[in-house]
Structures are given as C-alpha cells and as structure tokens.
Coordinates of C-alpha atoms and ligand atoms in Angstrom, one line a residue:
M1 CA 18.6 6.8 -13.9
D2 CA 16.5 4.2 -15.6
Y3 CA 19.1 1.5 -16.3
K4 CA 16.7 -0.8 -18.2
Q5 CA 16.0 2.0 -20.7
Y6 CA 19.6 2.9 -20.8
I7 CA 20.6 -0.6 -21.7
A8 CA 17.7 -1.0 -24.1
Q9 CA 18.8 2.1 -26.0
K10 CA 22.3 0.6 -26.5
L11 CA 20.9 -2.7 -27.8
K12 CA 19.5 -2.8 -31.3
I13 CA 17.3 -5.7 -32.1
E14 CA 15.6 -5.7 -35.5
G15 CA 11.8 -5.6 -35.3
V16 CA 11.8 -4.9 -31.6
S17 CA 11.3 -1.5 -30.1
E18 CA 13.5 0.1 -27.4
D19 CA 10.5 0.0 -25.0
E20 CA 9.9 -3.7 -25.7
I21 CA 13.5 -4.5 -25.0
A22 CA 13.5 -2.4 -21.8
A23 CA 10.3 -4.2 -20.7
A24 CA 12.0 -7.6 -21.2
I25 CA 15.0 -6.7 -19.1
A26 CA 14.8 -8.2 -15.6
L27 CA 16.7 -8.5 -12.4
P28 CA 18.7 -11.8 -12.3
P29 CA 17.8 -14.0 -9.4
N30 CA 21.4 -14.0 -8.2
S31 CA 23.2 -10.7 -8.1
E32 CA 26.6 -12.5 -8.8
M33 CA 25.4 -13.0 -12.4
G34 CA 24.9 -9.3 -12.9
D35 CA 22.7 -6.4 -12.0
Y36 CA 20.3 -6.8 -15.0
A37 CA 19.6 -9.6 -17.4
L38 CA 18.0 -9.9 -20.8
P39 CA 16.4 -13.3 -21.5
C40 CA 17.0 -13.7 -25.2
F41 CA 14.5 -16.5 -25.8
K42 CA 11.9 -13.8 -26.1
F43 CA 13.3 -12.8 -29.4
S44 CA 14.0 -16.3 -30.9
K45 CA 10.8 -16.3 -32.9
I46 CA 11.1 -12.9 -34.5
L47 CA 14.9 -13.3 -35.2
R48 CA 14.7 -17.0 -36.1
K49 CA 17.7 -17.8 -34.0
S50 CA 18.5 -19.7 -30.8
P51 CA 18.6 -17.7 -27.6
V52 CA 22.3 -18.7 -27.2
I53 CA 23.2 -17.2 -30.6
I54 CA 21.2 -14.1 -30.0
A55 CA 22.9 -13.5 -26.7
E56 CA 26.3 -14.0 -28.2
E57 CA 25.6 -11.7 -31.1
L58 CA 24.2 -9.0 -28.9
K59 CA 27.2 -9.2 -26.6
A60 CA 29.6 -8.8 -29.5
G61 CA 27.9 -5.6 -30.5
F62 CA 27.5 -4.1 -27.1
M63 CA 30.0 -1.4 -26.1
T64 CA 30.6 -1.1 -22.3
D65 CA 31.0 2.3 -20.8
D66 CA 31.3 4.0 -17.5
I67 CA 27.8 3.1 -16.6
I68 CA 27.6 -0.5 -17.8
S69 CA 31.0 -2.0 -17.1
E70 CA 30.6 -5.6 -18.0
V71 CA 28.4 -7.7 -20.2
S72 CA 28.3 -11.5 -20.5
A73 CA 26.3 -14.1 -22.4
V74 CA 25.3 -17.1 -20.4
N75 CA 22.8 -19.8 -21.6
G76 CA 20.8 -17.5 -23.7
Y77 CA 20.8 -14.7 -21.2
L78 CA 22.7 -11.4 -21.6
N79 CA 23.9 -10.2 -18.2
F80 CA 24.9 -6.7 -17.4
K81 CA 27.0 -5.3 -14.6
I82 CA 26.8 -1.7 -13.5
N83 CA 29.9 0.2 -12.8
K84 CA 29.7 0.4 -9.0
S85 CA 31.8 3.4 -8.2
G86 CA 30.6 5.2 -11.3
L87 CA 27.1 4.2 -10.3
A88 CA 27.4 5.4 -6.8
D89 CA 28.7 8.8 -8.0
S90 CA 26.0 9.2 -10.6
V91 CA 23.1 8.0 -8.5
L92 CA 24.0 10.0 -5.4
N93 CA 24.7 13.1 -7.3
K94 CA 21.5 12.8 -9.3
I95 CA 19.4 12.4 -6.1
L96 CA 21.1 15.2 -4.2
N97 CA 20.6 17.4 -7.2
D98 CA 17.0 16.4 -8.1
G99 CA 15.8 16.3 -4.5
E100 CA 12.0 16.2 -4.5
K101 CA 12.0 15.7 -8.2
Y102 CA 14.1 12.5 -8.1
G103 CA 12.2 9.7 -9.9
S104 CA 10.0 12.1 -11.8
S105 CA 9.9 12.3 -15.6
D106 CA 8.3 14.1 -18.5
M107 CA 7.3 11.0 -20.3
G108 CA 3.6 11.9 -19.9
A109 CA 3.9 15.4 -21.4
G110 CA 0.9 16.2 -23.6
K111 CA -1.1 13.2 -22.4
T112 CA -4.1 13.2 -20.2
I113 CA -5.1 10.4 -17.9
C114 CA -8.6 10.4 -16.3
I115 CA -8.9 8.5 -13.0
D116 CA -12.3 7.7 -11.7
Y117 CA -11.8 6.8 -8.1
S118 CA -13.3 6.8 -4.6
S119 CA -16.7 7.7 -6.3
V120 CA -18.7 7.9 -3.1
N121 CA -22.4 7.3 -2.8
I122 CA -24.4 10.3 -1.6
A123 CA -26.2 9.8 1.7
K124 CA -24.6 6.4 2.2
P125 CA -21.8 5.6 4.6
F126 CA -18.2 6.2 3.5
H127 CA -17.0 2.9 4.8
I128 CA -13.9 0.7 4.9
G129 CA -14.9 -0.7 1.6
H130 CA -14.0 2.6 0.0
L131 CA -10.5 2.7 1.4
S132 CA -8.8 0.9 -1.4
T133 CA -10.3 2.8 -4.3
T134 CA -9.6 6.1 -2.5
V135 CA -5.9 5.4 -1.7
I136 CA -5.1 3.4 -4.8
G137 CA -6.7 6.1 -7.0
G138 CA -5.1 8.8 -5.0
A139 CA -1.6 7.2 -5.4
L140 CA -2.1 6.7 -9.1
Y141 CA -3.1 10.3 -9.4
K142 CA 0.2 11.4 -7.8
I143 CA 2.3 8.9 -9.6
Y144 CA 1.0 10.0 -13.1
K145 CA 1.5 13.6 -12.2
F146 CA 5.0 12.9 -11.1
L147 CA 5.6 11.3 -14.6
G148 CA 4.5 14.5 -16.3
Y149 CA 0.9 13.4 -17.3
N150 CA -2.0 15.8 -17.1
V151 CA -4.2 14.0 -14.6
V152 CA -8.0 14.5 -14.1
G153 CA -9.2 13.0 -10.8
I154 CA -12.9 12.3 -11.1
N155 CA -15.3 11.4 -8.2
H156 CA -18.2 9.7 -10.1
L157 CA -20.7 10.4 -7.3
G158 CA -23.4 7.9 -6.7
D159 CA -26.1 10.5 -6.6
Y160 CA -28.8 8.9 -8.7
G161 CA -31.3 6.3 -7.8
T162 CA -34.4 5.3 -5.9
Q163 CA -32.6 5.5 -2.6
F164 CA -33.0 9.3 -2.7
G165 CA -36.8 8.9 -2.8
K166 CA -36.6 6.7 0.2
L167 CA -34.4 9.1 2.0
I168 CA -36.7 12.0 1.4
C169 CA -39.7 10.0 2.5
A170 CA -37.9 8.9 5.7
Y171 CA -36.9 12.5 6.4
K172 CA -40.5 13.7 5.9
H173 CA -41.8 11.1 8.4
W174 CA -39.1 11.0 11.0
G175 CA -36.5 13.7 10.4
N176 CA -36.1 17.3 11.2
K177 CA -33.8 20.1 10.1
E178 CA -31.8 20.6 13.3
D179 CA -31.0 16.9 13.8
V180 CA -29.8 16.4 10.3
Q181 CA -27.8 19.6 10.3
K182 CA -26.2 18.5 13.5
G183 CA -25.8 14.8 12.8
G184 CA -24.8 15.3 9.1
I185 CA -24.1 12.1 7.2
H186 CA -24.7 9.9 10.2
A187 CA -28.2 11.3 10.7
I188 CA -29.0 10.9 7.1
N189 CA -27.7 7.3 7.2
D190 CA -29.8 6.6 10.2
L191 CA -32.9 7.8 8.4
Y192 CA -32.1 5.6 5.4
V193 CA -31.4 2.5 7.6
R194 CA -34.7 3.1 9.5
F195 CA -36.5 3.3 6.2
N196 CA -35.1 -0.1 5.1
N197 CA -36.1 -1.6 8.4
E198 CA -39.5 -0.1 8.9
A199 CA -41.0 1.2 5.7
D200 CA -44.3 -0.3 4.8
E201 CA -46.0 -0.5 1.4
Q202 CA -47.4 2.9 1.8
M203 CA -44.0 4.5 2.5
E204 CA -42.4 2.5 -0.4
S205 CA -44.9 4.0 -2.8
E206 CA -44.4 7.5 -1.4
A207 CA -40.6 7.0 -1.8
R208 CA -41.1 6.1 -5.5
E209 CA -43.2 9.3 -5.9
Y210 CA -40.4 11.4 -4.3
F211 CA -37.9 9.9 -6.6
R212 CA -40.2 10.8 -9.5
L213 CA -40.4 14.3 -8.1
I214 CA -36.6 14.7 -8.1
E215 CA -36.5 13.4 -11.7
S216 CA -39.1 15.8 -12.8
G217 CA -37.4 18.8 -11.3
D218 CA -39.7 19.4 -8.4
R219 CA -38.2 22.2 -6.3
E220 CA -38.6 20.9 -2.8
A221 CA -37.5 17.4 -3.6
N222 CA -34.4 18.7 -5.3
E223 CA -33.5 21.1 -2.5
L224 CA -33.6 18.3 -0.1
F225 CA -31.6 16.1 -2.4
E226 CA -29.0 18.9 -2.8
W227 CA -28.8 19.4 0.9
F228 CA -28.1 15.7 1.6
K229 CA -25.5 15.8 -1.2
E230 CA -23.8 18.9 0.4
L231 CA -23.7 17.3 3.8
T232 CA -22.2 14.1 2.4
L233 CA -19.6 16.0 0.4
E234 CA -18.7 18.2 3.4
Y235 CA -18.1 15.1 5.4
V236 CA -16.0 13.1 2.8
K237 CA -13.9 16.1 1.9
K238 CA -12.6 16.2 5.5
I239 CA -11.4 12.6 5.1
Y240 CA -9.9 13.3 1.7
E241 CA -8.0 16.1 3.2
K242 CA -6.5 13.8 5.9
L243 CA -5.6 11.3 3.3
N244 CA -4.1 13.9 0.9
I245 CA -6.6 13.1 -1.8
T246 CA -7.8 15.6 -4.4
F247 CA -10.3 15.6 -7.2
D248 CA -10.7 17.8 -10.3
S249 CA -14.3 16.9 -10.9
Y250 CA -17.2 15.7 -8.9
A251 CA -19.4 15.0 -11.9
G252 CA -21.5 12.2 -10.6
E253 CA -24.2 10.0 -12.1
R254 CA -26.8 12.7 -12.0
F255 CA -24.6 14.9 -14.2
Y256 CA -25.3 12.6 -17.1
T257 CA -29.1 12.8 -16.8
D258 CA -29.3 14.8 -20.1
K259 CA -26.4 13.1 -21.7
M260 CA -27.9 9.6 -22.0
Q261 CA -30.5 10.2 -24.7
P262 CA -27.9 10.9 -27.5
I263 CA -26.2 7.6 -26.5
I264 CA -29.5 5.7 -26.7
D265 CA -30.2 7.3 -30.1
E266 CA -26.8 6.3 -31.3
L267 CA -27.2 2.7 -30.1
N268 CA -30.5 2.6 -31.9
N269 CA -29.2 4.1 -35.1
K270 CA -26.3 1.6 -35.1
G271 CA -28.8 -1.3 -34.7
L272 CA -27.4 -2.3 -31.4
L273 CA -30.4 -1.7 -29.2
K274 CA -32.6 -4.7 -28.8
E275 CA -36.0 -5.1 -27.1
S276 CA -36.1 -7.8 -24.3
N277 CA -39.2 -8.2 -22.1
G278 CA -40.0 -4.5 -22.5
A279 CA -36.4 -3.5 -21.6
K280 CA -33.8 -2.2 -24.0
I281 CA -30.5 -4.0 -24.0
V282 CA -27.4 -4.6 -26.0
D283 CA -26.9 -8.2 -26.7
L284 CA -23.5 -9.4 -25.7
E285 CA -24.0 -13.1 -26.0
P286 CA -21.6 -13.4 -29.0
Y287 CA -18.9 -12.2 -26.5
G288 CA -19.8 -14.6 -23.8
M289 CA -21.5 -12.0 -21.6
S290 CA -25.0 -11.3 -20.3
P291 CA -26.7 -8.4 -22.0
C292 CA -25.9 -4.8 -21.1
L293 CA -29.1 -3.3 -19.8
I294 CA -29.7 0.2 -21.2
L295 CA -33.3 1.1 -20.2
R296 CA -35.6 -0.7 -17.8
S297 CA -39.1 -1.6 -19.0
D298 CA -40.4 1.5 -17.1
G299 CA -38.0 3.6 -19.2
A300 CA -35.5 4.3 -16.4
S301 CA -31.9 4.4 -17.2
L302 CA -29.3 2.2 -15.4
Y303 CA -25.8 2.4 -13.9
A304 CA -24.4 1.2 -17.2
T305 CA -26.3 3.8 -19.3
R306 CA -24.7 6.5 -17.2
D307 CA -21.3 5.0 -17.5
L308 CA -21.6 5.0 -21.3
A309 CA -22.6 8.6 -21.3
A310 CA -19.7 9.4 -18.8
A311 CA -17.1 7.7 -21.0
V312 CA -18.2 9.6 -24.1
Y313 CA -18.3 12.9 -22.1
R314 CA -14.8 12.3 -20.7
K315 CA -13.4 11.6 -24.1
N316 CA -15.0 14.7 -25.6
T317 CA -14.0 16.9 -22.7
Y318 CA -10.5 15.7 -21.8
D319 CA -9.5 13.8 -24.9
F320 CA -7.8 11.3 -22.6
Y321 CA -4.9 9.0 -23.5
K322 CA -6.3 6.6 -20.9
C323 CA -9.3 6.6 -18.6
L324 CA -8.9 4.5 -15.5
Y325 CA -11.7 3.2 -13.3
V326 CA -10.5 2.2 -9.8
V327 CA -13.4 0.0 -8.8
A328 CA -13.7 -3.3 -6.9
Y329 CA -13.5 -6.5 -8.8
Q330 CA -17.1 -7.2 -8.1
Q331 CA -17.8 -4.8 -11.0
N332 CA -15.6 -6.7 -13.5
L333 CA -18.6 -7.7 -15.6
H334 CA -20.1 -4.2 -15.5
F335 CA -17.0 -2.7 -17.0
K336 CA -16.4 -5.4 -19.5
Q337 CA -19.9 -4.8 -20.7
V338 CA -19.6 -1.1 -20.9
F339 CA -16.3 -1.2 -22.7
K340 CA -17.6 -3.8 -25.1
V341 CA -20.7 -1.7 -25.9
L342 CA -18.5 1.3 -26.6
E343 CA -16.3 -0.8 -28.9
L344 CA -19.4 -2.0 -30.7
M345 CA -20.5 1.6 -31.2
G346 CA -17.2 2.1 -33.1
K347 CA -15.4 4.2 -30.5
E348 CA -11.8 3.3 -31.3
W349 CA -10.8 4.7 -27.9
A350 CA -12.7 2.0 -26.0
K351 CA -9.3 0.3 -25.9
D352 CA -8.0 3.1 -23.7
L353 CA -10.5 2.4 -20.9
V354 CA -9.0 0.4 -18.1
H355 CA -10.8 -1.2 -15.1
V356 CA -8.2 -1.1 -12.3
A357 CA -9.8 -3.7 -10.1
Y358 CA -8.9 -4.4 -6.5
G359 CA -9.8 -6.8 -3.8
M360 CA -11.9 -6.5 -0.7
V361 CA -10.9 -5.1 2.6
S362 CA -12.3 -6.6 5.8
L363 CA -11.4 -6.2 9.5
E364 CA -10.1 -8.9 11.6
D365 CA -13.4 -9.2 13.5
G366 CA -15.3 -10.1 10.3
A367 CA -17.0 -8.4 7.4
M368 CA -19.5 -5.5 7.5
S369 CA -21.6 -3.3 5.3
T370 CA -25.1 -4.4 5.0
R371 CA -28.1 -2.4 4.0
K372 CA -29.4 -2.8 7.5
G373 CA -26.8 -0.5 8.9
K374 CA -23.9 -2.5 10.3
V375 CA -21.0 -0.8 8.7
V376 CA -17.5 0.2 9.6
W377 CA -17.0 3.8 8.8
L378 CA -13.7 4.7 7.3
E379 CA -13.4 7.7 9.6
D380 CA -13.6 5.4 12.7
V381 CA -10.8 3.2 11.3
I382 CA -8.7 6.3 10.7
N383 CA -9.3 7.7 14.2
K384 CA -8.6 4.4 15.8
C385 CA -5.3 4.1 14.0
V386 CA -4.3 7.6 15.0
D387 CA -5.2 6.9 18.6
K388 CA -3.2 3.7 18.7
A389 CA -0.3 5.4 17.0
Y390 CA -0.4 8.0 19.8
T391 CA -0.3 5.3 22.5
I392 CA 2.7 3.6 20.8
I393 CA 4.7 6.7 20.3
N394 CA 4.0 7.9 23.8
E395 CA 5.3 4.6 25.1
K396 CA 8.4 4.6 23.0
N397 CA 9.3 8.2 23.2
P398 CA 7.5 10.0 25.9
D399 CA 9.6 13.2 25.6
L400 CA 9.0 13.7 21.9
D401 CA 7.7 17.1 20.9
N402 CA 4.6 17.3 18.6
K403 CA 3.4 13.8 19.7
E404 CA 0.0 14.5 18.3
E405 CA 1.2 15.6 14.9
T406 CA 3.5 12.6 14.7
A407 CA 0.7 10.3 15.7
N408 CA -1.4 11.8 12.9
L409 CA 1.3 11.1 10.3
V410 CA 2.0 7.7 11.6
G411 CA -1.7 6.6 12.0
L412 CA -2.8 8.0 8.6
G413 CA 0.2 6.5 6.9
A414 CA -0.6 3.1 8.4
V415 CA -4.2 3.2 7.1
I416 CA -3.0 4.1 3.6
F417 CA 0.0 1.8 3.5
G418 CA -2.1 -1.1 4.9
A419 CA -4.4 -0.8 2.0
L420 CA -1.6 -0.3 -0.6
Y421 CA 1.1 -2.7 0.3
N422 CA -0.4 -5.8 -1.3
N423 CA -0.9 -6.5 -4.9
K424 CA -4.2 -4.6 -5.4
I425 CA -6.3 -7.6 -6.6
K426 CA -5.8 -9.5 -3.3
D427 CA -8.4 -9.5 -0.6
I428 CA -7.0 -8.1 2.5
V429 CA -7.7 -8.3 6.2
F430 CA -7.0 -5.1 7.9
S431 CA -5.2 -5.5 11.2
Y432 CA -4.4 -2.5 13.4
D433 CA -1.5 -4.2 15.1
K434 CA 0.0 -5.3 11.8
V435 CA -0.2 -1.9 10.1
L436 CA 1.2 -0.1 13.1
S437 CA 4.1 -2.4 13.7
F438 CA 7.6 -0.8 13.9
E439 CA 9.2 -4.0 12.7
G440 CA 7.0 -5.3 9.9
E441 CA 6.6 -4.3 6.3
T442 CA 4.9 -1.0 7.2
S443 CA 4.9 2.7 6.6
V444 CA 5.8 3.0 10.3
Y445 CA 9.0 1.1 9.6
V446 CA 9.7 3.4 6.7
Q447 CA 8.9 6.5 8.6
Y448 CA 11.1 5.3 11.5
T449 CA 13.9 4.8 9.1
C450 CA 13.5 8.4 7.8
A451 CA 13.6 9.6 11.4
R452 CA 16.8 7.6 12.0
A453 CA 18.4 9.1 8.9
N454 CA 17.2 12.6 9.9
S455 CA 18.8 12.1 13.3
V456 CA 22.1 11.2 11.8
L457 CA 22.0 14.2 9.5
S458 CA 21.0 16.5 12.3
K459 CA 24.3 15.6 14.1
C460 CA 26.6 16.7 11.4
N461 CA 27.3 19.7 9.4
A462 CA 28.2 18.2 6.0
A463 CA 28.2 19.8 2.6
F464 CA 27.2 16.5 1.1
T465 CA 29.8 16.2 -1.6
V466 CA 30.1 12.7 -3.1
P467 CA 33.7 11.7 -3.1
G468 CA 34.7 10.8 -6.6
G469 CA 35.9 7.2 -7.2
Y470 CA 34.9 5.9 -3.8
K471 CA 34.6 2.1 -3.9
P472 CA 31.4 1.2 -2.0
N473 CA 31.3 -1.9 0.2
K474 CA 28.6 -4.5 0.0
E475 CA 26.0 -2.8 2.2
E476 CA 26.6 0.5 0.6
S477 CA 26.3 -1.0 -2.9
E478 CA 23.0 -2.6 -2.0
V479 CA 21.6 0.8 -0.9
I480 CA 23.0 2.5 -4.1
K481 CA 21.4 -0.1 -6.3
A482 CA 18.0 0.3 -4.6
L483 CA 18.3 4.0 -4.8
G484 CA 19.1 3.9 -8.5
S485 CA 16.1 1.8 -9.3
F486 CA 13.5 4.2 -7.9
P487 CA 12.7 5.9 -11.2
E488 CA 12.0 2.6 -12.9
T489 CA 9.9 1.5 -10.0
V490 CA 7.7 4.6 -10.3
K491 CA 7.3 3.9 -14.0
D492 CA 6.5 0.2 -13.4
A493 CA 3.9 1.2 -10.8
A494 CA 2.2 3.5 -13.3
E495 CA 2.3 1.0 -16.1
K496 CA 0.8 -1.8 -14.1
Y497 CA -1.4 0.5 -12.0
E498 CA 0.2 -0.9 -8.9
P499 CA 1.1 1.6 -6.2
S500 CA 2.1 -1.5 -4.2
Y501 CA 5.3 -1.5 -6.2
I502 CA 6.3 1.8 -4.6
A503 CA 5.2 0.7 -1.1
R504 CA 7.3 -2.5 -1.4
Y505 CA 10.2 -0.5 -2.8
A506 CA 10.1 1.8 0.2
V507 CA 10.3 -1.1 2.6
D508 CA 13.1 -2.7 0.6
L509 CA 15.1 0.4 0.5
A510 CA 14.5 1.0 4.2
Q511 CA 15.7 -2.5 5.0
K512 CA 18.8 -2.1 3.0
Y513 CA 19.6 1.2 4.6
N514 CA 19.1 -0.2 8.1
K515 CA 21.4 -3.1 7.3
F516 CA 24.0 -0.5 6.2
Y517 CA 23.3 1.6 9.3
I518 CA 23.9 -1.3 11.7
D519 CA 27.0 -2.6 9.9
C520 CA 28.8 0.6 9.0
K521 CA 30.0 3.5 11.0
I522 CA 28.7 6.8 9.7
L523 CA 29.3 9.8 11.9
T524 CA 32.5 8.3 13.4
A525 CA 33.8 7.1 10.0
E526 CA 36.7 9.1 8.5
G527 CA 37.5 11.0 5.3
D528 CA 35.8 9.8 2.1
A529 CA 33.9 7.1 3.8
R530 CA 32.2 9.6 6.1
D531 CA 31.4 11.9 3.3
F532 CA 30.1 9.1 1.2
R533 CA 28.0 7.6 4.0
L534 CA 26.5 11.0 4.9
S535 CA 25.6 11.5 1.2
L536 CA 24.1 8.1 1.1
T537 CA 22.0 8.8 4.2
K538 CA 20.7 12.0 2.8
A539 CA 19.9 10.4 -0.6
T540 CA 18.0 7.6 1.2
L541 CA 16.0 10.0 3.2
L542 CA 15.1 12.0 0.1
T543 CA 14.1 8.9 -1.9
L544 CA 12.0 7.4 0.9
K545 CA 10.2 10.7 1.3
N546 CA 9.5 10.8 -2.4
A547 CA 8.2 7.3 -2.3
L548 CA 5.9 7.9 0.6
T549 CA 4.7 11.3 -0.8
L550 CA 3.6 9.5 -3.9
L551 CA 1.4 7.3 -1.7
G552 CA 0.0 10.3 0.1
I553 CA 2.0 9.6 3.3
G554 CA 3.8 12.3 5.3
V555 CA 7.1 11.9 7.1
P556 CA 7.7 13.1 10.7
E557 CA 11.1 14.6 11.5
K558 CA 11.5 12.6 14.7
M559 CA 9.8 9.6 16.1
Ligands
LIG601 N1 -20.4 4.5 -6.7 C1 -20.0 3.3 -7.2 C2 -20.0 2.2 -6.1 O1 -19.9 2.6 -4.9 C3 -18.7 3.3 -7.9 C4 -18.6 4.1 -9.1 C5 -17.4 3.8 -10.0 N2 -17.3 4.5 -11.1 C6 -18.0 4.4 -12.3 N3 -17.8 5.1 -13.3 N4 -18.9 3.4 -12.4 O2 -20.1 1.1 -6.3

C-alpha cells in the first residue's frame, strides 16, 4: 500500500493536487512523532496562512480510520500514525496475496517510455565504463515495466565514424579471416589498437578512403563492417544475458544515415542553421552554451546530428511519454545542446527528454580506458567476481549443492549491485572485496538474508495465515513498516531515475529482518506469534526477491 498517496487522498488542500501533497509527505526524523509527516510550510504561500494554522485546520478535517489511527499537529507539521496491527494484517496479507506482483502498479498504463542505455560502440571494448549505463538502464527498464509502462529499450549503437575506416585498413594490412573469427571482439580491438599505435600517413589516408567507401555503399567495405558489427553484438549479447539485460531495438547511429537530411532542412527552413568557418551550426550562445555542430566543413554529420534525428524518429515511432538517455555526465553538454535545439525547432515534446547522468566507475588500482589499448573489459570484472564468489562460498559452506550456480548468482549480483548502490551521479571506485562482503551493504548480504529466510521456511509446514489483531512488537513493527513502504520506494525510484533507492531499500529491509531474526524466536514460538512470524518471514523473502529482481539480480535458495 502506498501510504503517502493514501494520506494525500484524504487531505484536501485548495490549489494543490493529490500528487503534490503525496510528494510533500516525508518520513519524520524520529518515529516517535509518527510514521509520516506533512510539512505545512510548503503550502503557506498558496494558502496565505501560517504553517501552524494550516496544520491545525488540516488536522480538524482529517478522519482517522483503521489504516491511519492518529493524526497530530505539531509546530506546523501534520504527523500521522499508522494503525500497527491493522497495518500488519493488511501489509502481510497484501504481500502474501500479490507475491511476485507486490509493489507493481498500473500507473503507467497507456504510456511509453524509451530508454537509451548501454549503447555500445561497435568494434571497441565493452569495458567497465559501460557497467553503470548497462545496469542502471536495465534496472529502470524493469522498474518501469513493473509500474505498467510500455518500455522500449534502445541500444543506440556507436556504429558510425571514421574508426571503421581505420579498422578495415588495419584488417587489410595485418588481419586475416581465421584470426578474427576466432578472436572475435578482442582480435578486432587488437587491430584497432595496432592501427592507433603504428599507422603512418599513408595508412591514415587509406583509412579515410575506406570510411568513404562504407558511406558510399561499397559492397566489400560494408560486408567487413557488418561482420565486425555482428562479432561485437554476439559478444555483448552474452554479457547482457548474464546481467539479465534486454533491448527492443538496436537502431544505432548508422540507422539515422538517411534520416538526418530532413532535420537539416527543417533547421534551415526555421532559420536556425548558421554558417561558421564552413561548418553548419545552431548558435546556442543566448542560452549560455557553445554552438551545436550539425555539419562539419567537409559536409560530414556529427554525433549530435544523429541524436537529433534519433529523437525525432523515436517520437514518431513510439510516441513516447518520456525518452531517457542513460549516459555518463561527461555528455551533459551534448544532451543540453540537443534538447535545446529540438526545443528551438518547436518540438514541444523536447521537455520529455531526460538525460539520466551517472558518475564514473574506476577500479581500486586506478583508471583505465585509453585509445592505446589499456582497458578493463567488463567481462573480466564479471568473471573475477564470480570466481571470488566461488572461493568465498566454498570456504563458508563446502557442502553446498550447486556451488557454481550459486557463485554465479552471487558474483553477478555483486557486480550489478556494486554499480547501483550509490546515488547514480557519484563517481565510484569498484572494490571486489567490498561488493562481495557478507556483512556490508551488499547484494550478498541481501541474498544471504533470503537464504536465511528460506531456511526457516523450509523447516516448517505452515499455511501462512496472518493471525488477525496480533499486536506486533518493536522488531516486528520495523519489518512491517519497511515491507509496507516497498511500493512507494519503487515509484520514487522511477520518478527520480534512481535504482539505488531500491538497492538501499533491500539492504534496509534485510537489516531489519535480521534484527528481528536475532531477537525473536520464530520456529520455536507458539500460537499466533509463530504464525505471524512465519508470515513475516515469507513476506520478507518475497519482497527482497522482488527488489533484487527489479535490479536484475537472482536469488539462490541456499548459501
Ligand atoms: N555510444 C556512446 C558512447 O559510448 C553513447 C550513446 C548514448 N546515446 C545517445 N543517444 N547518444 O559514448
């Protein structure tokens, strides 16, 4: 149940919508005050009254019920208390009933969200720098689906540019079919790196010619290009499968080759296209930005030109409600420019484009990723995490069945969770030991809690009926409250484009459950207490699983 929405719907404030009220409701710093609080100063201006008076008036008009049992007005805050035994009944019954659907909603029905994420570059390494966009985008994809939106996952492939000319040139000089077929993306990357290290003027000029040949539709050049593309996609798709990532479209930059001219014409007709040193630009100086480059002086299009075409294409094709771009903050200016140009073109939907920016990931031993070839491949990070997970599990529980499968779930979960746990804009340093810790704020800890709950449940044969009117103790109440706030956490995560909310939620719920587990008897309790605690355990397991599933993380039965 979404309590904020429930409370908001019972409060009527003139000139303020229900959603705005719900958004203003917060958790009070001290749970003695109440379970939720509405700071009334937010409405002082619109109501022309002091917060104290607003709180008093709202309190007078608020009818308590079996969900909200108490309301008080203190210093301009309106505090609400939830009926604990009624809450426990309703939360547990709801979770046990809804199961895998608990936390889902149909709020997105009829709306389409496009998510541009992962967006790999063909023939270039899929490295640790791509981890965040892949897992943040992948989680948002699942979260929005869970909320009933129609979601279109788009991998805006980097498959356009002069590097393909270089690659073909390098292949012609140094490569051969067997090696590339066998070595796949690594062989291609080696060729590219070798080109950057060794190519002379002669080869540079050949490379430009090969690029021109791709552009002009030359058969051989295009076959080679398509082959490199296929090998790259084959490779990344295996990683996507491991990370539970899916796409509905792989329309990359090349796809827009024939879709840019109409945009350029439109810019021209609207008087937005300016000449500058032979290049064509849109002047953005009045908006405090450098110009958006549309065509280079040699007539070649740019990254931004293709993004303009892509945005228009997506609007026409999907009629999106929102289009998200999960791309590193290094591209802040690029997206600001592109969105501004679309706005200047009169596309009222430009306001629905969102750059979901995130910070950098580096490893503890320093940064990586140079054109000269020193990169950390994401695949290696994944493999190392899975190997380390195996070692840890083997030490802790040598007799466990399916050790390999468990290590897979634990290792992959750690990679994903490690990249998701922090507020997305923060730069993070990825540490194998940290993400694989059983005690820290990790997926391993959450998975271990699930295994613990599973083990309790496997030792009993309960029907999981929630005893009516049971008065939960403090530890139980804390778990119930956390359980009850899952739906609003999912919504908040979607609204703020922050899967980290769900990651943090999972750790918080696991901590509360573990406190309960340590302080209260479960299997050896009696009567209503036993029934209640078993239901609580089952509901916690279901909810933790739902949370991890939204992040793309699986849950082993035992650990
Ligand atoms: N391939 C680009 C990169 O690696 C990211 C593309 C993001 N999407 C977009 N529509 N520009 O930097």
